[in-house]
Amino acid sequence: MTNQANRVIYLDNNATTRVAPEVLEAMLPYLTDLYGNPSSMHTFGGQVGSAVREARERVARFIGCEPDEVIFTSCGTESDSTAILSALRANPERRHIITTRIEHPAVKNLCENIATLTGHKYRVTMLKVNEEGLIDMDEYLDALSEDTAVVSVMWANNETGVILPVEEMARLAKERGIFFHTDAVQAAGKIPINLRELAIDYLSMSGHKLHAPKGIGVLYVRRGTPYVPFLAGGHQEHGRRAGTENVASIVGLGRACQLADEKLVEENSRVKALRDRLEDGLLQTIPRSLLNGHRIERLPNTCNISFEYVEGESILLHMNRHGICASSGSACTSGSLEPSHVLRAMGVPFTAAHGSIRFSLSVYNTAEEIDFVLEKMPEIIARLRQMSPFWPGD
Amino acid sequence: MWEYTDTVTEHFQNPRNVGEIENADGVGDVGSLACGDALRLTLKIEGDRIVDAKFKTFGCASAIASSSALTEMIKGMTIAEAEKITNEDIATYLGGLPREKMHCSVMGREALEAALANYRGLTLPQAEGEVVCECFGVTDVEIVRAIKESNLRSVEEITNFTKAGGGCGKCEEKLQELLRQTVSEGLRVIPLKKPVQRMTTLQKIKKIEEVLEREIRPGLRLDGGDIELIDVDGDFVMVALRGQCTSCFKSQTTIKEFVEKKLREQVLDSLVVEEVK
């Protein structure tokens, strides 16, 4: 099988996703003819306001909450910051934050900055994970204290896809009067979310991870939960997030949520089967390759595999020559000098951490694409290993 | 994605001289798996000339390309000629490397030195230094040498060239001290008062612009003057005074006592502000 010219096999959907054609179609009128301001009193703006309202209802249906619990933001990072800072301001006498060592930088760096920029007035507990990327619930229970203001734990990890037990963690926090936030940026659209049944107070989502455009996010805030706006100004979003609405993207996100709801079954069956075919094929044909993360408690679209004794950036660049797009937790790809904090927290040895590749699929991937990747990867890895001073030989 | 030159890409995709010379006359091993890059250079030496060179590299595209380029450069050279090769020569041969990847060219130079030292049965001076960066095992001797050879002017640059400080960051204060001790006396490097905050150049520029706009310009404008940010090079901030300030006989006082002081307080306490006419 040969690659067609300019063909792209996109297996980097945890980084971002293509905008679904249905989403683009829904957005276009709001970038052309329907350009009114949704806050305007006239009918021309009013119809745009109606579209925003409908999108809010779609998002609410998607995550199982009420429309007035949905705030549109610019991205997942804004949602994370707003949620955590709101919880802290609502609880000024409490000075403890619980999170994990495998959070996305949006939460990890925020928590670290809160500690350092306040002269360590805040104490941050970063829960450890085991070699499969799962946390120890006993450690979590020990960490919860009367001083804890907020717990922020990602629903699913972006690098390994490992799903954390946020339902149970939220319940345990709630019992102690502690606010619970979850960064569900990777989970939304891949596993079912029904907030009515859960004790989660704040939840973050990002549009571009589920086939809506970049630059639109959602913050869910449970009714009655304290809230402090991150952006002050006008009365948009009921005074909870100022700034004229990003209408086309909001409409697109609403449509993307509707599609994601419809495609959850496909995500959990066809996409998962493709992922497993890729994963099994790589592990079977390439010696000294290891799966990073729990085999079962994992998003259906993600697999993270380490190829020992070779370096991730080199692998990615050779993959790129064949039009295959993925990501690596190696240091060199990020401009950092140390490999992924997630893999290091899981105790993945350096022999493997530098050579990790994350494959993340979407509903747009095909079996033919996976077969092409399975054909090319063994020769790429063998070629790099042939020049690695550490490769002990087959 | 890194912006690599065509030469880097070519040497990465089609590396020359991959392998190991059997019964090599000189072997140089540098780097480690933990560091994320490593290079084994083997040399065949006849008389005073390097007649063959091969490499094995674990690392990124820059590391592989630097290794390939190095072997091409030294094949046929006399030992005396090869000894003069610097990391900058390797980078130049490749048409340049991203600043953050300069340590790959340094690794090439170090492997060459190690192989030649091995040929002569000598110990490298780096091995005698004190380890400053525990994460990447970089010694003070290596750091001082990099500062001098490549005219490094900030901790960020030391990290780009040696990897020191790129891990846990605990050695940053020591790096700042080494920088202060090593740079020529003509340069002003301010002693560290508190642990240095890591900032990229872009972050520095944004922050400096913010402080200029918020704290400095309003004061200067009251006197009919103004200030413009010209450039930021490591910790050195180049500014130009405008309007009435241009002809003010106290402009140096303004620069040092007002502008530099404010920027050190609010951006980074190691900044040095210089006026560009």
XYZ file of C-alpha atoms in Angstrom:
671
model
C 0.000 0.000 0.000
C 1.410 3.431 -0.876
C 0.509 6.828 0.338
C -1.241 9.167 -2.067
C 0.382 12.535 -2.641
C -0.543 15.127 -0.005
C -2.677 12.621 1.833
C -2.936 13.317 5.534
C -3.698 10.619 8.051
C -4.715 12.607 11.069
C -4.241 10.709 14.323
C -3.766 13.735 16.562
C -7.361 14.383 17.581
C -6.490 14.964 21.240
C -4.554 18.022 20.029
C -7.397 19.322 17.917
C -10.063 18.042 15.546
C -11.328 18.959 12.140
C -14.425 21.126 12.074
C -17.291 18.838 11.117
C -18.960 19.829 7.804
C -22.328 19.997 9.599
C -20.786 22.367 12.149
C -19.365 24.628 9.475
C -22.700 24.680 7.703
C -24.455 25.725 10.907
C -21.901 28.474 11.526
C -21.719 30.085 8.087
C -24.890 32.213 8.257
C -23.557 33.819 11.449
C -20.354 34.791 9.681
C -22.203 36.253 6.712
C -25.814 37.414 6.709
C -26.772 37.011 10.358
C -24.209 39.328 11.873
C -26.390 41.075 14.439
C -25.339 41.478 18.052
C -27.289 39.013 20.183
C -27.671 41.684 22.888
C -29.415 44.131 20.540
C -33.066 45.001 21.009
C -33.954 44.784 17.299
C -35.198 41.678 15.540
C -32.047 41.442 13.434
C -29.959 40.917 16.563
C -32.724 39.028 18.307
C -32.621 36.154 15.845
C -28.923 35.796 16.587
C -29.726 35.784 20.278
C -32.152 32.938 19.599
C -29.380 30.940 17.911
C -27.162 31.411 20.956
C -30.018 30.289 23.175
C -30.567 27.186 21.063
C -26.845 26.373 21.138
C -26.866 26.705 24.930
C -29.763 24.278 25.123
C -27.898 21.811 22.905
C -24.795 21.975 25.077
C -26.926 21.550 28.195
C -28.639 18.473 26.743
C -25.233 17.052 25.803
C -23.800 17.201 29.326
C -27.062 16.749 31.221
C -27.563 20.107 32.884
C -29.783 23.178 32.680
C -29.101 25.855 30.008
C -28.515 28.521 32.647
C -25.679 26.418 34.031
C -23.738 26.805 30.776
C -21.334 29.733 30.301
C -19.613 30.162 26.947
C -15.914 30.992 27.263
C -13.015 31.284 24.839
C -11.371 27.927 25.569
C -10.856 25.151 28.080
C -8.024 27.034 29.755
C -10.258 30.022 30.477
C -12.899 27.687 31.872
C -10.347 25.972 34.130
C -8.956 29.245 35.463
C -12.393 30.732 36.042
C -13.634 27.680 37.906
C -10.636 27.256 40.201
C -10.246 30.955 40.971
C -14.003 31.243 41.628
C -13.881 28.405 44.121
C -10.912 29.970 45.910
C -12.532 33.395 46.101
C -15.727 31.844 47.415
C -13.756 30.173 50.175
C -11.126 32.752 51.170
C -10.507 31.169 54.546
C -9.526 27.838 52.961
C -6.018 27.615 51.551
C -5.680 24.127 50.163
C -6.070 22.875 46.579
C -6.060 19.242 45.504
C -5.187 18.266 41.967
C -3.109 15.554 40.273
C 0.370 15.286 38.821
C -0.994 14.499 35.375
C -3.170 17.556 34.791
C -3.041 19.567 31.600
C -0.809 22.666 31.994
C -4.007 24.773 32.127
C -4.638 23.399 35.614
C -1.143 22.294 36.654
C 0.537 25.633 35.957
C -2.379 27.606 37.359
C -2.208 25.725 40.670
C 1.569 26.085 40.844
C 1.292 29.796 40.089
C -1.397 30.292 42.735
C 1.000 28.793 45.271
C 4.075 30.767 44.249
C 2.445 34.085 43.335
C 0.655 34.245 46.682
C 3.881 33.625 48.580
C 2.780 30.051 49.295
C -0.319 31.142 51.165
C -1.951 28.316 49.251
C -0.904 24.704 49.660
C -1.304 22.431 46.635
C -1.513 18.656 46.902
C -0.728 16.969 43.596
C -1.966 13.402 43.803
C 0.379 10.718 42.542
C -0.582 8.177 39.902
C 0.496 4.569 39.550
C 2.222 3.024 36.536
C -1.149 2.746 34.781
C -1.955 6.407 35.313
C -4.603 5.852 38.002
C -4.729 7.664 41.329
C -4.795 6.076 44.774
C -8.199 6.836 46.357
C -6.767 6.386 49.865
C -4.238 9.115 49.175
C -7.090 11.285 47.916
C -9.179 10.687 51.031
C -6.193 11.492 53.241
C -5.624 14.726 51.344
C -9.200 16.042 51.771
C -9.255 18.378 54.749
C -11.267 21.176 56.339
C -8.826 23.581 54.728
C -9.439 22.275 51.192
C -11.138 24.903 49.042
C -11.316 23.063 45.734
C -10.471 19.772 44.084
C -9.619 19.942 40.391
C -9.132 16.619 38.633
C -9.222 15.957 34.906
C -11.861 13.508 33.723
C -9.593 11.899 31.136
C -5.910 12.415 30.556
C -4.959 14.018 27.264
C -1.768 11.993 26.749
C -2.783 8.482 27.774
C -6.577 8.719 27.629
C -6.780 7.211 31.125
C -10.160 7.961 32.726
C -10.102 9.076 36.349
C -12.926 8.282 38.811
C -14.226 11.849 39.001
C -17.797 10.789 39.877
C -16.609 9.140 43.085
C -14.066 11.841 43.815
C -16.702 14.556 43.400
C -19.043 12.738 45.773
C -16.346 12.457 48.420
C -15.523 16.152 48.078
C -19.185 17.163 48.224
C -19.699 15.226 51.463
C -17.026 17.441 53.007
C -18.359 20.733 51.584
C -15.497 21.057 49.124
C -16.015 22.385 45.593
C -15.155 19.980 42.782
C -13.989 20.992 39.318
C -13.206 18.675 36.445
C -11.392 19.445 33.230
C -13.485 17.372 30.832
C -11.856 18.729 27.687
C -10.765 15.277 26.518
C -13.687 13.316 27.940
C -16.509 15.305 26.349
C -17.734 13.620 23.205
C -15.921 10.368 23.924
C -17.716 9.108 27.012
C -21.242 9.911 28.278
C -21.558 12.831 30.697
C -24.698 13.414 32.739
C -24.122 16.110 35.316
C -27.585 15.785 36.860
C -26.469 12.532 38.448
C -23.132 13.807 39.677
C -21.756 16.026 42.436
C -19.543 18.024 40.097
C -19.705 21.807 40.697
C -17.649 23.080 37.757
C -16.782 21.413 34.443
C -14.630 22.661 31.551
C -15.004 21.806 27.880
C -13.344 22.963 24.710
C -15.025 23.145 21.307
C -12.081 22.248 19.105
C -11.666 18.855 20.748
C -15.048 17.730 19.471
C -15.180 19.037 15.919
C -16.209 22.624 16.664
C -13.768 25.457 15.897
C -10.912 26.677 18.083
C -11.624 29.637 20.356
C -14.812 28.459 22.007
C -15.161 26.754 25.357
C -17.751 25.990 27.985
C -17.770 26.321 31.713
C -20.545 24.489 33.506
C -21.354 25.972 36.903
C -23.901 24.099 39.001
C -26.834 26.285 40.098
C -26.112 27.901 43.433
C -22.368 27.405 43.202
C -20.419 30.591 43.971
C -19.042 32.289 40.938
C -16.733 35.228 40.278
C -16.441 36.452 36.657
C -13.012 36.193 35.126
C -13.829 38.921 32.619
C -15.663 41.972 33.942
C -17.588 44.285 31.627
C -20.964 43.949 29.963
C -23.917 41.840 30.956
C -23.354 38.974 28.537
C -23.808 35.447 29.854
C -26.004 36.863 32.632
C -23.092 38.961 33.869
C -20.874 35.933 34.339
C -18.607 36.413 31.344
C -18.372 39.811 29.703
C -17.582 40.354 26.041
C -19.680 40.132 22.917
C -20.518 36.526 22.221
C -18.500 34.556 19.657
C -21.788 33.726 18.004
C -20.721 31.615 15.023
C -18.494 29.464 17.213
C -21.184 29.135 19.855
C -23.640 27.960 17.201
C -20.969 25.595 15.872
C -20.309 24.209 19.324
C -24.015 23.614 19.863
C -24.186 21.645 16.630
C -20.950 19.767 17.485
C -22.405 18.708 20.830
C -25.512 17.425 19.073
C -23.340 15.430 16.640
C -21.096 14.126 19.420
C -24.164 12.885 21.259
C -25.279 11.034 18.134
C -21.799 9.594 17.509
C -21.000 8.398 21.033
C -21.941 4.846 20.091
C -19.700 4.945 17.019
C -16.889 6.426 19.122
C -17.218 3.561 21.559
C -17.503 0.832 18.940
C -16.008 1.568 15.505
C -13.384 4.089 16.661
C -12.440 1.920 19.608
C -12.061 -1.081 17.301
C -9.781 0.916 14.999
C -7.752 2.103 17.979
C -7.403 -1.479 19.223
C -6.404 -2.682 15.760
C -3.700 -0.020 15.609
C -2.532 -0.670 19.147
C -2.430 -4.454 18.872
C -0.708 -4.242 15.495
C 2.027 -1.927 16.748
C 2.641 -3.880 19.940
C 2.796 -7.174 18.072
C 4.996 -6.140 15.160
C 7.431 -3.765 16.854
C 9.618 -5.308 19.563
C 10.265 -3.361 22.764
C 7.095 -1.290 22.368
C 4.966 -0.627 25.432
C 1.467 0.677 26.072
C 1.338 3.639 28.450
C -1.797 3.865 30.596
C -4.512 1.568 31.841
C -5.688 -0.823 29.136
C -9.390 -0.680 30.076
C -10.047 2.592 31.939
C -9.238 4.636 28.882
C -10.861 6.818 26.238
C -11.891 4.753 23.206
C -9.894 6.892 20.775
C -6.488 7.150 22.476
C -3.410 4.980 22.687
C 0.018 6.029 23.853
C 2.864 3.729 22.925
C 6.548 3.971 23.755
C 9.169 2.661 21.384
C 12.238 2.035 23.463
C 15.658 3.442 22.555
C 14.436 5.944 19.965
C 13.392 9.539 20.371
C 9.890 10.870 19.756
C 10.613 13.878 17.584
C 12.596 11.759 15.146
C 9.746 9.276 14.962
C 7.199 12.038 14.353
C 9.252 13.625 11.584
C 9.573 10.328 9.735
C 5.835 9.732 10.211
C 5.245 13.213 8.859
C 7.035 12.271 5.632
C 4.285 9.717 5.095
C 1.575 12.228 5.980
C 0.872 10.618 9.356
C 0.138 13.119 12.133
C 0.454 12.230 15.816
C 2.049 13.670 18.975
C 4.879 12.755 21.263
C 5.573 13.168 24.939
C 9.270 13.477 24.149
C 11.084 16.545 25.388
C 12.282 17.733 22.013
C 8.835 18.221 20.556
C 7.757 20.680 23.207
C 10.848 22.842 23.455
C 11.284 21.445 26.922
C 14.281 19.367 27.909
C 12.373 16.809 29.921
C 9.836 14.326 28.612
C 6.117 14.425 29.414
C 5.308 15.110 33.074
C 2.441 12.638 32.703
C 4.665 9.733 31.670
C 7.267 10.633 34.284
C 4.550 10.749 36.971
C 3.545 7.228 35.886
C 7.116 6.077 36.354
C 7.683 5.339 32.661
C 11.464 4.855 32.402
C 13.559 7.252 30.344
C 14.297 4.423 27.889
C 10.635 4.602 26.916
C 9.432 8.090 27.888
C 11.517 9.858 25.241
C 10.129 7.594 22.522
C 6.426 7.856 23.288
C 3.882 8.493 20.560
C 0.250 9.387 21.173
C -2.212 8.229 18.551
C -5.650 9.794 18.959
C -8.388 8.866 16.512
C -11.718 10.361 15.543
C -14.854 9.236 13.771
C -13.274 10.387 10.506
C -10.491 7.768 10.570
C -10.742 4.666 8.420
C -9.439 1.101 8.537
C -7.371 1.798 5.429
C -5.560 4.600 7.224
C -4.808 2.391 10.193
C -3.416 -0.310 7.913
C -1.165 2.245 6.249
C 0.191 3.337 9.630
C 0.752 -0.283 10.608
C 2.682 -0.780 7.393
C 4.951 2.240 7.891
C 5.661 2.305 11.627
C 7.854 -0.819 11.873
C 10.277 0.459 9.217
C 10.434 3.913 10.821
C 11.265 2.508 14.232
C 13.735 -0.028 12.831
C 15.537 2.674 10.894
C 15.971 4.891 13.940
C 16.962 1.989 16.158
C 19.626 1.015 13.686
C 21.378 4.301 14.502
C 20.664 4.309 18.245
C 23.735 3.591 20.419
C 21.461 1.992 23.033
C 19.598 -0.456 20.808
C 20.707 -3.921 21.910
C 19.555 -5.513 18.644
C 16.532 -7.626 17.736
C 6.988 22.318 14.728
C 10.639 23.348 14.677
C 11.882 25.324 11.702
C 14.809 23.310 10.416
C 16.977 24.332 7.481
C 16.958 22.206 4.362
C 20.450 20.986 5.277
C 19.310 19.831 8.723
C 16.347 18.032 7.164
C 18.543 16.430 4.521
C 21.079 15.155 7.090
C 18.267 13.915 9.336
C 16.498 12.068 6.558
C 19.663 10.766 4.906
C 22.295 10.665 7.621
C 25.846 10.013 6.457
C 28.296 7.654 8.156
C 25.880 5.829 10.430
C 27.413 2.932 12.328
C 30.469 2.004 14.371
C 34.024 1.494 13.182
C 35.375 -1.840 14.321
C 38.597 -1.547 16.318
C 38.242 2.230 16.286
C 41.265 4.322 17.235
C 39.154 6.816 19.130
C 35.701 6.449 20.732
C 33.679 9.323 22.122
C 30.497 8.645 24.121
C 28.467 11.623 25.318
C 24.917 12.164 26.561
C 22.578 9.580 28.051
C 19.113 8.107 27.736
C 17.960 10.179 30.692
C 19.126 13.358 28.961
C 17.156 12.509 25.842
C 20.123 12.514 23.493
C 23.356 10.625 23.199
C 26.083 10.218 20.615
C 28.761 7.588 20.063
C 31.460 8.751 17.671
C 34.112 6.331 16.425
C 37.224 7.407 14.530
C 39.810 5.681 12.390
C 43.070 7.593 12.568
C 46.112 7.012 10.388
C 49.177 9.078 11.155
C 47.816 12.460 12.143
C 44.737 12.228 9.919
C 41.144 11.117 10.550
C 40.485 8.735 7.684
C 37.041 7.573 8.743
C 34.314 8.614 11.188
C 31.022 6.973 12.057
C 28.264 7.757 14.525
C 25.309 6.326 16.363
C 22.863 8.811 17.808
C 19.821 8.627 20.029
C 18.001 11.913 19.762
C 15.960 14.378 17.798
C 16.423 15.572 14.225
C 18.974 18.206 15.305
C 21.039 15.631 17.175
C 21.088 13.224 14.234
C 21.821 15.984 11.723
C 24.597 17.433 13.928
C 26.205 13.997 14.217
C 25.978 13.372 10.488
C 27.404 16.818 9.696
C 30.243 16.361 12.166
C 31.373 13.111 10.578
C 31.293 14.681 7.132
C 33.307 17.661 8.358
C 36.103 15.742 10.051
C 36.699 12.936 7.561
C 40.038 13.671 5.950
C 41.022 16.356 8.455
C 44.223 16.265 10.454
C 43.767 15.936 14.204
C 45.005 19.497 14.623
C 42.338 20.740 12.217
C 39.599 18.693 13.873
C 40.515 20.030 17.298
C 39.608 23.522 16.163
C 36.010 22.590 15.282
C 33.478 24.341 17.507
C 29.803 23.703 18.003
C 29.144 26.900 16.078
C 31.010 25.382 13.101
C 28.678 22.371 13.175
C 25.615 24.621 13.379
C 26.947 26.779 10.537
C 27.564 23.697 8.378
C 23.887 22.859 8.844
C 22.776 26.362 7.923
C 21.861 27.029 11.570
C 19.896 25.326 14.316
C 17.001 26.630 16.433
C 18.498 28.328 19.514
C 16.800 25.797 21.774
C 18.598 23.016 19.904
C 22.126 24.391 20.027
C 22.994 21.811 22.679
C 22.846 19.207 19.873
C 25.794 20.885 18.155
C 27.573 21.117 21.512
C 27.059 17.364 21.901
C 28.785 16.852 18.550
C 31.768 18.952 19.574
C 31.994 17.151 22.933
C 31.885 13.735 21.256
C 34.732 14.763 18.974
C 36.802 15.942 21.941
C 36.019 12.744 23.827
C 37.038 10.590 20.851
C 40.308 12.462 20.385
C 41.016 12.312 24.117
C 40.294 8.588 24.026
C 42.729 8.235 21.102
C 45.404 9.918 23.229
C 44.455 8.109 26.433
C 43.556 11.384 28.181
C 40.786 12.421 30.578
C 38.538 15.247 29.465
C 38.537 18.400 31.574
C 34.720 18.298 31.841
C 34.970 15.160 33.938
C 36.992 17.091 36.499
C 34.473 19.873 37.004
C 31.781 20.155 39.643
C 28.309 19.028 38.541
C 26.063 22.097 38.657
C 22.961 20.717 36.918
C 22.060 17.417 38.547
C 19.255 16.689 36.078
C 21.533 16.626 33.058
C 24.916 16.146 34.742
C 26.436 19.380 33.412
C 29.604 20.630 35.108
C 30.751 24.172 35.845
C 33.659 23.677 33.434
C 31.273 22.971 30.571
C 29.033 25.891 31.486
C 31.844 28.425 31.775
C 33.262 27.244 28.488
C 29.900 27.600 26.740
C 29.420 31.102 28.161
C 32.825 32.171 26.864
C 32.781 30.433 23.490
C 29.253 31.324 22.491
C 29.060 34.671 24.288
C 26.022 33.604 26.293
C 24.214 36.360 28.134
C 21.374 34.738 30.043
C 20.461 31.593 31.930
C 18.014 30.802 29.133
C 20.898 30.753 26.650
C 23.016 28.580 28.940
C 20.128 26.102 28.962
C 19.849 26.200 25.161
C 23.525 25.441 24.731
C 24.240 23.035 27.595
C 20.819 21.857 28.838
C 21.880 22.950 32.344
C 18.853 24.358 34.160
C 16.386 22.681 31.817
C 15.157 20.151 34.380
C 14.017 20.939 37.895
C 15.464 24.440 37.702
C 17.101 24.289 41.129
C 20.496 25.211 39.704
C 19.341 28.466 38.136
C 20.818 30.568 40.912
C 24.178 28.849 40.453
C 23.990 29.368 36.700
C 23.295 33.046 37.218
C 26.313 33.231 39.503
C 28.531 31.467 36.942
C 27.261 33.848 34.287
C 28.034 36.843 36.486
C 31.532 35.586 37.227
C 32.328 34.690 33.644
C 31.090 37.536 31.500
C 33.549 40.293 30.792
C 33.726 43.149 33.250
C 32.352 45.533 30.673
C 28.950 43.896 30.954
C 26.722 44.615 33.878
C 25.111 41.524 35.326
C 23.132 42.108 38.451
C 23.678 39.752 41.413
C 20.686 37.573 42.101
C 18.410 38.641 44.915
C 15.851 35.882 44.600
C 15.432 32.776 42.437
C 15.200 33.794 38.799
C 11.795 33.464 37.234
C 12.003 31.538 33.939
C 10.597 33.592 31.072
C 10.772 33.140 27.339
C 11.924 36.108 25.279
C 8.380 36.641 24.038
C 7.049 36.660 27.596
C 9.770 39.113 28.572
C 8.940 41.442 25.689
C 5.221 41.378 26.486
C 5.814 42.057 30.164
C 8.311 44.822 29.448
C 5.851 46.481 27.058
C 3.159 46.275 29.709
C 5.315 47.918 32.362
C 6.535 50.576 29.938
C 2.959 51.434 29.041
C 1.559 51.342 32.548
C 4.373 52.616 34.740
C 6.947 54.437 32.683
C 5.414 56.204 29.701
C 2.871 58.254 31.705
C 5.705 59.766 33.767
C 7.868 60.573 30.755
C 4.935 62.019 28.829
C 4.266 64.500 31.627
C 7.635 65.983 30.718
C 6.973 65.864 26.962
C 9.049 62.741 26.438
C 8.477 59.090 25.617
C 10.270 55.776 25.353
C 10.373 52.987 22.774
C 11.420 49.375 23.231
C 13.971 48.547 20.526
C 15.117 45.022 21.309
C 15.535 42.380 24.000
C 18.634 40.169 23.935
C 18.734 37.770 26.870
C 18.578 40.011 29.929
C 19.620 43.108 28.008
C 16.840 45.527 27.154
C 17.548 48.134 24.489
C 15.364 51.243 24.589
C 15.312 54.603 22.845
C 14.134 57.797 24.491
C 11.860 60.025 22.451
C 10.576 63.592 22.491
C 11.978 65.908 25.171
C 13.807 63.016 26.808
C 16.106 62.698 23.770
C 17.972 65.875 24.595
C 17.714 65.639 28.366
C 21.111 65.712 30.090
C 19.745 63.384 32.743
C 18.795 60.646 30.264
C 21.197 58.112 31.793
C 19.686 58.741 35.222
C 16.241 58.236 33.713
C 17.346 54.973 32.118
C 19.096 53.528 35.147
C 17.214 54.990 38.119
C 13.739 54.963 36.688
C 13.329 52.629 33.721
C 15.746 49.880 34.766
C 14.590 49.996 38.366
C 10.929 49.633 37.396
C 11.612 46.811 34.942
C 13.691 44.931 37.499
C 10.987 45.308 40.112
C 8.148 44.250 37.865
C 9.589 41.983 35.178
C 12.878 40.328 36.075
C 15.482 41.475 38.561
C 18.381 40.547 36.301
C 17.424 42.925 33.462
C 19.967 45.492 32.276
C 18.552 48.462 30.393
C 20.694 50.157 27.770
C 19.924 53.233 25.728
C 20.142 53.060 21.953
C 20.661 56.424 20.297
